[in-house]
Amino acid sequence: MEIKTVKKGQDYLGYLFIKSQMTKTATNGNRYFNMVLNDVNFDEIEGKKWDVKPGDEDLFTNGKLVKIKGKVQEFNNRLQLIVEKMRIIDESDDVSVDDYVETVPVGIEEMMGFVNDTIDDFTNDDIRTITNRIFNDKTENLVYFPAAKKHHHAIKGGLLYHLYTMLRIGKSLAGIYPFINKDLLYAGIILHDIGKVNEMVSDENGAVSDYTPEGKLLGHITQEIVELEIVGRELGTDAECIMLLKHMILSHHYQPEFGSPKRPMFPEAELLHHIDMIDARMFTMEKALDRVEPGKFTEQNWSLDGISLYRRSFE
Amino acid sequence: MEIKTVKKGQDYLGYLFIKSQMTKTATNGNRYFNMVLNDVNFDEIEGKKWDVKPGDEDLFTNGKLVKIKGKVQEFNNRLQLIVEKMRIIDESDDVSVDDYVETVPVGIEEMMGFVNDTIDDFTNDDIRTITNRIFNDKTENLVYFPAAKKHHHAIKGGLLYHLYTMLRIGKSLAGIYPFINKDLLYAGIILHDIGKVNEMVSDENGAVSDYTPEGKLLGHITQEIVELEIVGRELGTDAECIMLLKHMILSHHYQPEFGSPKRPMFPEAELLHHIDMIDARMFTMEKALDRVEPGKFTEQNWSLDGISLYRRSFE
Amino acid sequence: MEIKTVKKGQDYLGYLFIKSQMTKTATNGNRYFNMVLNDVNFDEIEGKKWDVKPGDEDLFTNGKLVKIKGKVQEFNNRLQLIVEKMRIIDESDDVSVDDYVETVPVGIEEMMGFVNDTIDDFTNDDIRTITNRIFNDKTENLVYFPAAKKHHHAIKGGLLYHLYTMLRIGKSLAGIYPFINKDLLYAGIILHDIGKVNEMVSDENGAVSDYTPEGKLLGHITQEIVELEIVGRELGTDAECIMLLKHMILSHHYQPEFGSPKRPMFPEAELLHHIDMIDARMFTMEKALDRVEPGKFTEQNWSLDGISLYRRSFE
Amino acid sequence: MEIKTVKKGQDYLGYLFIKSQMTKTATNGNRYFNMVLNDVNFDEIEGKKWDVKPGDEDLFTNGKLVKIKGKVQEFNNRLQLIVEKMRIIDESDDVSVDDYVETVPVGIEEMMGFVNDTIDDFTNDDIRTITNRIFNDKTENLVYFPAAKKHHHAIKGGLLYHLYTMLRIGKSLAGIYPFINKDLLYAGIILHDIGKVNEMVSDENGAVSDYTPEGKLLGHITQEIVELEIVGRELGTDAECIMLLKHMILSHHYQPEFGSPKRPMFPEAELLHHIDMIDARMFTMEKALDRVEPGKFTEQNWSLDGISLYRRSFE
Amino acid sequence: MEIKTVKKGQDYLGYLFIKSQMTKTATNGNRYFNMVLNDVNFDEIEGKKWDVKPGDEDLFTNGKLVKIKGKVQEFNNRLQLIVEKMRIIDESDDVSVDDYVETVPVGIEEMMGFVNDTIDDFTNDDIRTITNRIFNDKTENLVYFPAAKKHHHAIKGGLLYHLYTMLRIGKSLAGIYPFINKDLLYAGIILHDIGKVNEMVSDENGAVSDYTPEGKLLGHITQEIVELEIVGRELGTDAECIMLLKHMILSHHYQPEFGSPKRPMFPEAELLHHIDMIDARMFTMEKALDRVEPGKFTEQNWSLDGISLYRRSFE
Amino acid sequence: MEIKTVKKGQDYLGYLFIKSQMTKTATNGNRYFNMVLNDVNFDEIEGKKWDVKPGDEDLFTNGKLVKIKGKVQEFNNRLQLIVEKMRIIDESDDVSVDDYVETVPVGIEEMMGFVNDTIDDFTNDDIRTITNRIFNDKTENLVYFPAAKKHHHAIKGGLLYHLYTMLRIGKSLAGIYPFINKDLLYAGIILHDIGKVNEMVSDENGAVSDYTPEGKLLGHITQEIVELEIVGRELGTDAECIMLLKHMILSHHYQPEFGSPKRPMFPEAELLHHIDMIDARMFTMEKALDRVEPGKFTEQNWSLDGISLYRRSFE
């Protein structure tokens, strides 16, 4: 039963994924669930379950796939699913939770391999060693981490996919501008956002519920710079290499009001910023244009500073 | 005799290129030349020639290669060449004016061929026809036009070289983001700055003396949009194609304060901006870093918003 | 029956004008109308009509005057008219649709005459011919076009009235500053916003439902500059005249962030901006102050950057 | 002997006006004059007089017309007049100091009459009385005060001329927008800049040497608001009238960064700002365009935020 | 019965304070009360009373303590108290209205004494006399005036408490920077916000319902500057003292966009700004942190430009 | 012989301090010294010594006190000392280099003691240990380091004096706001600028010749955050303490455009910023006002955003 076709007043029976669940207490003391549920097409509907029993909230947590029987109602002009029955799927159900989690178009292993091959090719030993170490320390997280809470690449594996695509761009630009140091550029790409693993709290499906306290107080740029120094000292990395990598992290948002107190001061740092922007924008634009007909404009998109995109009417 | 080695008080004899010449009248009524002269390494020195005779100013114009005998003096802490004798080179001199004009590292014909091949490959007839027409109308100018008066690519052939390099970037990005319309992106790249041919007054060596009146009152963005419409109507180009190309021109500076009243509203327009920025910045940075030792910082660079660049000390 | 006196629960019978109508489909598949209706005083109420029959949506379109029987209800603290019966007026009804459309205080013909007389008086043949041509090409639209979707002069005929009043200001300023070229100033006034006819989609009652695609991608400033060039080439208009008129259009919003990439560079362009501002502001302020008692402040007015206006308590 | 034709090395004999004089002490203890001198065409030259005798500095003060014998020299690319002899003009000289001071094109008496007639016509007694009082308290200063130190109307009588021209504009706008209260608007025009009399130190030729301490610490806007309250209390002016006039003064620079902490909150205040801008800009533009040939651009003009103006080539 | 423990559907009986009351007319013509009510802990609930009788609205005004019988309902996810019975407290009720009004932690008399002692200690007679006069003219208002409508110190007596605490800071800074003139600094502190008494309309419980018309049109900075001049002239205060105090008032918001057209131009004015900021921020932060657990972040706080505060988890 | 009294043409004999020396090569190949010299009153004069001999440049370095015989000349309106003879002082000279270096008004030992006593009093062991360690690691540098290259406290010992005075302010504020954690606030004060020791290159007289490469690429804020983490890990400091101290460093410039990507998110961080501002401003203002007469304004001061300060005419 597809979310995009349900109507007010209709009975619902089908599998849904609990994208987020919050247990609330009504003023009469009863507890209920507020949920965001999605089907296999990633279409979403708000779900309510009244009179939650003790233990339910430990069972029906974010990231569970459930079978639901309920009724569709309208509230404040939006459809809502009032859950009558709900159970966790078991072996008897012929569904896989993986089909219900939006993810990236390239396999995790392929991307991991690509990044690791890139690192292995570095000619500068210091840069290779430290990049390898920090990247591989994060492997477990990179399997599912998104690149952002809301904006670009906010899906499972989005952070790794962002690094992977940026590396592909970096490699073509390095061919066009041979005075660039490839190791620096590629290391900067691989490490620039990796501090997000410590800035945000993501579940295994790439849904970010919040930022960490340190993430709020310092931010991933500062967090990653500190990590570079810690690991660099441990590995005995050349001081200039560490310094340049720290600068690339520090400056990659380009403008103070976006979090970079220093502007890029060498070409690899400059390129890193532009490659980051290109990939974030292309990802967001492709997704937004998918939801609109040729010859039409999208809604204002707040990940694009409020721009409405136009989808051309020809191929 | 190299400019970079001359000293105060020294006699000078050698070939120099008149990069710019202004005839001034002293308060005693005599006329003199104020010149910027460069040698074969593109190093520059200020030149003065007193008591100019009638006809001299029509002879010793910008872009002439001359043989000069004179004396080096210091004025206001800067060296100055006081010209005693000066004549235009003739067949007896074993020098070529082309060696004295800074130009781009790729041959004009090769770049022209590359752009034309790119256009020929467009699958969209409307975009191919109009791009071909406008580009080839400008061929004569593109042989020497710089991309700017002062900032990036301000050398002979710089505008064409900028388009050429941007096209190379565009082609790799089109491979990475296949939802992009290649014809639109490449046409946008080829046409985005071509209005500069009507905005600036350049001599055949790529030195811009001034902007045209229309350049000052309207700017190359507006000028090129108007041209697109004029030519599009003449050729009967599809209205949507024209509209999209006009938007790409209009938005490619990205921010209102840099001349773009509209932000990019589709992916090809967005990419155009970033590719433009990347190429402008890489060109400027490479040139600036050439003038400084490894491990050192450049002077503040006003084409880079006042940034001092750092040149890394390792390869 | 006046909208401003109806109360919750009351039956309604009377004539109303369909300012806008949108047909929507409920989740049960039934279609209904969402309408904005106004009475003869231009007071508005939201209208709903359930269970729309096939053909109804082609009949009850924007701009129709209808007789309605219904009931007033309250929803979300706002009154709403639930339509029970609705029919288009016919000859038996003693009402005129014109009385239900807000318009300007000067007759269209009188304003047209004034503008045309002004153009006829131009001493510069080039400016007269092109202004006459562009203005009269738009006559059909100017009969009803508003000057904006929401802000100033957003009523039927508002665009023409704006030009008309600005011309009156222009004429007195030309008397005070005789070094001004009257033809340029008046032509600039007449043409400065006329591109809005191609930027917005207005019905015959001056209600703007949307912007055109080209309006969104380029904006009326760019659109009008292109038109000036096209028509100017066709008429063989003097190149400097065209250039100056294009600059006036380009610069009349004064600041980049409001859409003008160039600042006014001659006095007529500078005056055009200020006259435009004065007339927009006076129109908006007069309307806003009409709705508040002497000695009181209006609500924050978002057409005036959020200012609350004070209405003086004396005459 | 005209300044604009003198040449380096030439002897000079003629009448010059001391626009400003500063006595300086050389490192050898001798005192000398640094002067700005202008001839009857208001063309200026820098003047130096060495070895000033005791008493000289009280004699040769700003605003004196003198006969000078000297020699023209060049220093730092600028001409300089080295004064050999200098005496104050007496009855034997057939020159008048008034011819050497740049002033406004309308007679002081005519302007005074126009303003006073305007005030006399006010129908609101409170506004008439207070405007009359404050304006006439300043009569002595208005005979010569400029409207600014450097920018617009920086000539003798410029402040009064600015008020006079603004009143003329105000009167035509009041005819076009009849809901405006004329008395308020005209009073606002007359009083808006009159605090400058207490903000700047001007000599009788309209040359401003400095700002007053209170001018620096508070500014003419705050100064005039205080005066309005003081005089209003003394005269028993209606409280609302005072309040509205104070608001008009407070808001007439429109934007906080230009000194107005409040934005105009009624139409007369809004108009005051625009009329002020129009007159300041037209005055500055007319002067700047006078110094350039038709078809040419002026230098960047810092009273116009750095704009170069274009002078049209046709009448 | 505590507001923080009531639940949907529950009956309510208890004492509540009418923080604000607005009488509205329903569409059926009946009138009802919209109220904000708080209990003795300053916890608030929205109250509704239907079918208000004539005279009720004069009885149940802001600032009354009432006994209420009613029922708790939920509307738009918020609890609401539907009043069935309501009466003003009388002698038989063992409650005091003072317990229901949030106020400052130091006694009014103690603060008044502290300020007056400070003024008495001024060594400069002019500054002492004028500060004493203006401060004591406001005594009646300072007993209850808050320092703001919404932001810092928006409670009964908040304005006086703000002055008091700032004076304590001022005294320690004067010890650290002995070149400071204490009288000026302390007078600036005492007077800087005292114009708010004329800018806002506060009831005796420190609740601000609105700004005065003059407050909206001029603001407390301008209002206080005018008062300083009026009183200073009356008292014959030294002109420089008045000028400096006016500058301190004018500049204490520091930036044009926050209402200060001049930046602080002497040390006492500079200090005044920072002391003001410190006390406003500390008050707001302490209050905000009280509402959150150690180790947690507060909601975004709009009195702190949207910052979420972190409460440390250790003492 | 005092610099402030020397005149053009005069012979000079006396002791001067070499504040900075640069060896340059003239165009004739000879080398000369460009120096800034100051006398015992810290008044400065530019010095030139022609025909420098081999070895001289290693002898006459920054920070040497020398006896000079020379001649005063004028160049470009400024006095210049042409050095004829120059020698390093020896035991026979009755002068001390310390008298020629501007320093702070409190003894280094006293300040060190005060800071160390403050640290010893911390009740939180983690904060005490890490603050003690980092502060005492910098002792050698703090003996002479200034707080800035040009702006506030740019004298020998200025950095320590800045910390010392800020601590004094911090202690009084902690008394006024008892909810503040004193250890955090004092540690923040002591550490906030200590990264400058790694950001700038200072000689032992507190003269900063340049920034370090890491200082340019990262800045003292980032540098100190990294150090906190390194030392904190080594000492096993509590993670929350480190996190809060890092946030205080990160946010103490308050605004992104001044280098703080995060705004202060707890009261101690907020206070740190204001205390820093107060002390920087008071130091700069006191110095600037010392150079001007009572009742006068200083030059525009670029360490104060271009403000001219007013010095009051009364005590």
Short mmCIF file of N, CA and C in Angstrom, two decimals, chain C residues 124 127 165 168-169 172-173 175-177 179-181 184 238 240-241 243-244 254-255 263-268 270-271 274 277-279 281-282 285-286 289 297 304-305 307-315, chain D residues 124 127 165 168-169 172-173 175-177 179-181 184 238 240-241 243-244 254-255 263-268 270-271 274 277-279 281-282 285-286 289 297 304-305 307-315:
data_model
loop_
_atom_site.label_atom_id
_atom_site.label_comp_id
_atom_site.label_asym_id
_atom_site.label_seq_id
_atom_site.Cartn_x
_atom_site.Cartn_y
_atom_site.Cartn_z
N ASN C 124 13.26 65.05 -29.40
CA ASN C 124 14.22 64.10 -29.98
C ASN C 124 13.45 63.02 -30.73
N ILE C 127 14.04 59.23 -29.69
CA ILE C 127 13.44 58.83 -28.40
C ILE C 127 11.92 58.80 -28.53
N THR C 165 1.46 59.10 -12.85
CA THR C 165 1.81 59.97 -11.72
C THR C 165 3.30 60.31 -11.74
N ARG C 168 3.94 63.11 -14.03
CA ARG C 168 3.59 64.41 -13.45
C ARG C 168 4.72 64.93 -12.55
N ILE C 169 5.31 64.04 -11.76
CA ILE C 169 6.45 64.45 -10.94
C ILE C 169 7.62 64.85 -11.83
N SER C 172 7.43 68.39 -13.13
CA SER C 172 7.80 69.50 -12.25
C SER C 172 9.30 69.51 -11.97
N LEU C 173 9.91 68.35 -11.84
CA LEU C 173 11.36 68.35 -11.60
C LEU C 173 12.13 68.89 -12.80
N GLY C 175 11.26 71.23 -14.59
CA GLY C 175 11.20 72.69 -14.50
C GLY C 175 12.21 73.23 -13.49
N ILE C 176 12.47 72.47 -12.47
CA ILE C 176 13.37 72.93 -11.40
C ILE C 176 14.84 72.70 -11.77
N TYR C 177 15.09 71.65 -12.53
CA TYR C 177 16.47 71.34 -12.96
C TYR C 177 16.56 71.39 -14.48
N PHE C 179 18.84 71.62 -16.63
CA PHE C 179 19.91 70.94 -17.39
C PHE C 179 19.53 69.52 -17.74
N ILE C 180 18.42 69.06 -17.20
CA ILE C 180 17.91 67.72 -17.47
C ILE C 180 17.37 67.63 -18.90
N ASN C 181 17.59 66.48 -19.56
CA ASN C 181 16.95 66.25 -20.86
C ASN C 181 15.57 65.64 -20.63
N LEU C 184 14.56 62.21 -22.39
CA LEU C 184 15.17 61.03 -21.75
C LEU C 184 14.45 60.67 -20.46
N ASP C 238 18.94 55.88 -32.88
CA ASP C 238 20.30 56.30 -32.60
C ASP C 238 20.90 55.46 -31.46
N GLU C 240 23.26 55.88 -29.23
CA GLU C 240 23.44 56.45 -27.89
C GLU C 240 22.11 56.54 -27.14
N CYS C 241 21.05 56.90 -27.85
CA CYS C 241 19.74 56.97 -27.21
C CYS C 241 19.36 55.62 -26.62
N MET C 243 21.34 53.20 -25.82
CA MET C 243 22.26 52.88 -24.72
C MET C 243 21.83 53.58 -23.43
N LEU C 244 21.46 54.84 -23.54
CA LEU C 244 21.07 55.58 -22.34
C LEU C 244 19.76 55.05 -21.76
N TYR C 254 18.52 50.86 -8.36
CA TYR C 254 19.57 51.58 -7.61
C TYR C 254 20.60 50.70 -6.93
N GLN C 255 20.19 49.60 -6.33
CA GLN C 255 21.13 48.81 -5.55
C GLN C 255 21.17 47.39 -6.08
N ARG C 263 24.80 51.36 -10.91
CA ARG C 263 24.20 52.53 -10.28
C ARG C 263 23.94 53.61 -11.34
N PRO C 264 22.94 54.49 -11.12
CA PRO C 264 22.66 55.54 -12.11
C PRO C 264 23.90 56.39 -12.40
N MET C 265 24.19 56.59 -13.69
CA MET C 265 25.40 57.29 -14.08
C MET C 265 25.14 58.58 -14.84
N PHE C 266 23.90 59.03 -14.84
CA PHE C 266 23.62 60.40 -15.31
C PHE C 266 22.35 60.88 -14.63
N PRO C 267 22.11 62.20 -14.65
CA PRO C 267 21.06 62.75 -13.79
C PRO C 267 19.66 62.20 -14.09
N GLU C 268 19.34 61.96 -15.35
CA GLU C 268 18.00 61.48 -15.67
C GLU C 268 17.79 60.09 -15.07
N GLU C 270 19.31 58.96 -12.36
CA GLU C 270 19.21 59.18 -10.92
C GLU C 270 17.79 59.63 -10.54
N LEU C 271 17.27 60.60 -11.28
CA LEU C 271 15.92 61.09 -10.99
C LEU C 271 14.88 59.98 -11.14
N HIS C 274 14.46 58.01 -7.99
CA HIS C 274 13.80 58.68 -6.87
C HIS C 274 12.31 58.89 -7.13
N MET C 277 10.55 55.63 -6.48
CA MET C 277 10.42 55.38 -5.03
C MET C 277 9.32 56.24 -4.43
N ILE C 278 9.33 57.53 -4.78
CA ILE C 278 8.33 58.44 -4.20
C ILE C 278 6.93 57.94 -4.52
N ASP C 279 6.69 57.61 -5.78
CA ASP C 279 5.32 57.25 -6.13
C ASP C 279 4.91 55.91 -5.52
N ARG C 281 6.00 54.66 -2.72
CA ARG C 281 5.81 54.85 -1.29
C ARG C 281 4.54 55.64 -0.96
N MET C 282 4.28 56.69 -1.74
CA MET C 282 3.10 57.51 -1.44
C MET C 282 1.82 56.69 -1.65
N MET C 285 1.56 54.22 1.28
CA MET C 285 1.30 54.87 2.56
C MET C 285 -0.14 55.41 2.62
N GLU C 286 -0.60 55.99 1.52
CA GLU C 286 -1.96 56.52 1.54
C GLU C 286 -2.95 55.39 1.82
N LEU C 289 -2.68 54.19 5.53
CA LEU C 289 -3.19 55.13 6.53
C LEU C 289 -4.71 55.22 6.50
N PHE C 297 -1.19 54.01 15.06
CA PHE C 297 -0.20 53.41 14.18
C PHE C 297 -0.82 52.25 13.41
N LEU C 304 6.62 48.12 3.19
CA LEU C 304 7.45 49.24 3.64
C LEU C 304 8.52 48.74 4.60
N ASP C 305 9.07 47.57 4.30
CA ASP C 305 10.14 46.98 5.12
C ASP C 305 9.76 46.84 6.58
N ILE C 307 7.77 48.75 8.49
CA ILE C 307 7.47 49.97 9.25
C ILE C 307 5.99 49.99 9.66
N SER C 308 5.70 50.47 10.88
CA SER C 308 4.34 50.86 11.27
C SER C 308 4.20 52.35 10.99
N LEU C 309 3.18 52.72 10.29
CA LEU C 309 2.99 54.14 9.99
C LEU C 309 2.16 54.81 11.08
N TYR C 310 2.43 56.08 11.32
CA TYR C 310 1.63 56.87 12.25
C TYR C 310 0.73 57.80 11.45
N ARG C 311 -0.55 57.83 11.83
CA ARG C 311 -1.47 58.78 11.18
C ARG C 311 -1.66 59.96 12.11
N ARG C 312 -1.29 61.13 11.63
CA ARG C 312 -1.38 62.32 12.48
C ARG C 312 -2.82 62.55 12.89
N SER C 313 -3.01 63.23 14.04
CA SER C 313 -4.37 63.38 14.54
C SER C 313 -5.00 64.69 14.09
N PHE C 314 -4.21 65.56 13.47
CA PHE C 314 -4.80 66.81 12.97
C PHE C 314 -4.86 66.75 11.45
N GLU C 315 -5.62 67.67 10.88
CA GLU C 315 -5.79 67.68 9.41
C GLU C 315 -4.48 68.03 8.71
N ASN D 124 -1.41 75.96 9.80
CA ASN D 124 -1.29 75.49 11.18
C ASN D 124 -0.44 76.48 11.97
N ILE D 127 2.85 75.14 13.80
CA ILE D 127 3.98 74.85 12.91
C ILE D 127 4.54 76.14 12.33
N THR D 165 15.46 75.20 -2.97
CA THR D 165 15.14 74.30 -4.08
C THR D 165 14.28 73.14 -3.61
N ARG D 168 10.77 74.17 -3.47
CA ARG D 168 10.12 74.19 -4.79
C ARG D 168 9.66 72.78 -5.18
N ILE D 169 10.49 71.78 -4.90
CA ILE D 169 10.07 70.41 -5.19
C ILE D 169 8.89 70.02 -4.31
N SER D 172 5.54 71.16 -5.62
CA SER D 172 4.90 70.41 -6.71
C SER D 172 4.42 69.05 -6.24
N LEU D 173 5.15 68.40 -5.36
CA LEU D 173 4.70 67.09 -4.88
C LEU D 173 3.42 67.23 -4.05
N GLY D 175 1.10 69.13 -4.62
CA GLY D 175 -0.01 69.21 -5.57
C GLY D 175 -0.39 67.84 -6.12
N ILE D 176 0.58 66.98 -6.24
CA ILE D 176 0.33 65.65 -6.82
C ILE D 176 -0.23 64.69 -5.77
N TYR D 177 0.17 64.86 -4.52
CA TYR D 177 -0.32 63.99 -3.44
C TYR D 177 -1.09 64.83 -2.42
N PHE D 179 -3.14 64.30 -0.10
CA PHE D 179 -3.36 63.85 1.28
C PHE D 179 -2.22 64.28 2.21
N ILE D 180 -1.17 64.82 1.62
CA ILE D 180 -0.01 65.32 2.39
C ILE D 180 -0.37 66.59 3.14
N ASN D 181 0.16 66.74 4.36
CA ASN D 181 0.02 68.00 5.08
C ASN D 181 1.16 68.93 4.66
N LEU D 184 3.52 70.58 7.43
CA LEU D 184 4.51 69.64 7.97
C LEU D 184 5.67 69.42 6.99
N ASP D 238 2.14 72.94 20.11
CA ASP D 238 1.39 71.69 20.29
C ASP D 238 2.35 70.50 20.31
N GLU D 240 2.09 67.30 19.63
CA GLU D 240 2.16 66.39 18.48
C GLU D 240 2.96 67.03 17.33
N CYS D 241 2.76 68.31 17.12
CA CYS D 241 3.51 68.98 16.05
C CYS D 241 5.01 68.85 16.31
N MET D 243 6.52 66.65 18.11
CA MET D 243 6.90 65.24 17.98
C MET D 243 7.09 64.85 16.52
N LEU D 244 6.19 65.29 15.66
CA LEU D 244 6.28 64.93 14.25
C LEU D 244 7.48 65.61 13.59
N TYR D 254 17.36 58.36 6.63
CA TYR D 254 16.72 57.13 6.17
C TYR D 254 17.31 55.85 6.70
N GLN D 255 18.62 55.74 6.78
CA GLN D 255 19.22 54.49 7.16
C GLN D 255 20.12 54.68 8.38
N ARG D 263 13.32 54.88 10.84
CA ARG D 263 12.90 55.07 9.44
C ARG D 263 11.67 55.97 9.39
N PRO D 264 11.46 56.71 8.30
CA PRO D 264 10.28 57.58 8.20
C PRO D 264 8.99 56.80 8.45
N MET D 265 8.13 57.35 9.30
CA MET D 265 6.92 56.64 9.70
C MET D 265 5.64 57.37 9.31
N PHE D 266 5.76 58.40 8.47
CA PHE D 266 4.56 58.99 7.86
C PHE D 266 4.99 59.64 6.55
N PRO D 267 4.03 59.92 5.68
CA PRO D 267 4.39 60.29 4.30
C PRO D 267 5.24 61.55 4.19
N GLU D 268 4.99 62.53 5.04
CA GLU D 268 5.77 63.77 4.93
C GLU D 268 7.24 63.50 5.26
N GLU D 270 8.75 60.61 4.81
CA GLU D 270 9.27 59.84 3.68
C GLU D 270 9.63 60.78 2.52
N LEU D 271 8.72 61.71 2.20
CA LEU D 271 9.00 62.64 1.11
C LEU D 271 10.23 63.49 1.39
N HIS D 274 13.39 61.83 0.30
CA HIS D 274 13.63 61.74 -1.15
C HIS D 274 13.92 63.10 -1.77
N MET D 277 17.51 63.91 -1.06
CA MET D 277 18.41 63.15 -1.92
C MET D 277 18.42 63.73 -3.34
N ILE D 278 17.24 64.00 -3.88
CA ILE D 278 17.16 64.51 -5.25
C ILE D 278 17.98 65.79 -5.37
N ASP D 279 17.77 66.72 -4.45
CA ASP D 279 18.44 68.01 -4.62
C ASP D 279 19.95 67.89 -4.41
N ARG D 281 21.79 65.26 -5.03
CA ARG D 281 22.35 64.58 -6.19
C ARG D 281 22.36 65.45 -7.45
N MET D 282 21.27 66.19 -7.67
CA MET D 282 21.23 67.01 -8.88
C MET D 282 22.29 68.10 -8.83
N MET D 285 25.68 66.42 -9.43
CA MET D 285 25.84 65.92 -10.79
C MET D 285 25.99 67.06 -11.79
N GLU D 286 25.22 68.10 -11.63
CA GLU D 286 25.34 69.23 -12.57
C GLU D 286 26.77 69.79 -12.52
N LEU D 289 29.30 67.29 -14.14
CA LEU D 289 29.19 67.17 -15.60
C LEU D 289 29.70 68.41 -16.31
N PHE D 297 33.15 60.43 -19.73
CA PHE D 297 32.84 60.12 -18.34
C PHE D 297 33.67 61.01 -17.42
N LEU D 304 29.43 60.85 -4.80
CA LEU D 304 28.41 59.99 -5.41
C LEU D 304 28.81 58.52 -5.26
N ASP D 305 29.38 58.21 -4.11
CA ASP D 305 29.81 56.83 -3.83
C ASP D 305 30.74 56.26 -4.90
N ILE D 307 30.85 56.83 -8.19
CA ILE D 307 30.34 56.70 -9.56
C ILE D 307 31.09 57.65 -10.50
N SER D 308 31.36 57.18 -11.74
CA SER D 308 31.76 58.06 -12.84
C SER D 308 30.50 58.43 -13.61
N LEU D 309 30.29 59.69 -13.82
CA LEU D 309 29.10 60.11 -14.55
C LEU D 309 29.38 60.17 -16.05
N TYR D 310 28.36 59.88 -16.83
CA TYR D 310 28.47 60.01 -18.28
C TYR D 310 27.72 61.27 -18.72
N ARG D 311 28.39 62.08 -19.56
CA ARG D 311 27.71 63.25 -20.11
C ARG D 311 27.24 62.93 -21.51
N ARG D 312 25.96 62.99 -21.73
CA ARG D 312 25.40 62.62 -23.04
C ARG D 312 25.96 63.55 -24.11
N SER D 313 26.02 63.06 -25.35
CA SER D 313 26.66 63.85 -26.40
C SER D 313 25.64 64.69 -27.18
N PHE D 314 24.37 64.49 -26.91
CA PHE D 314 23.38 65.35 -27.59
C PHE D 314 22.78 66.31 -26.57
N GLU D 315 22.10 67.32 -27.08
CA GLU D 315 21.49 68.33 -26.19
C GLU D 315 20.37 67.71 -25.35
#
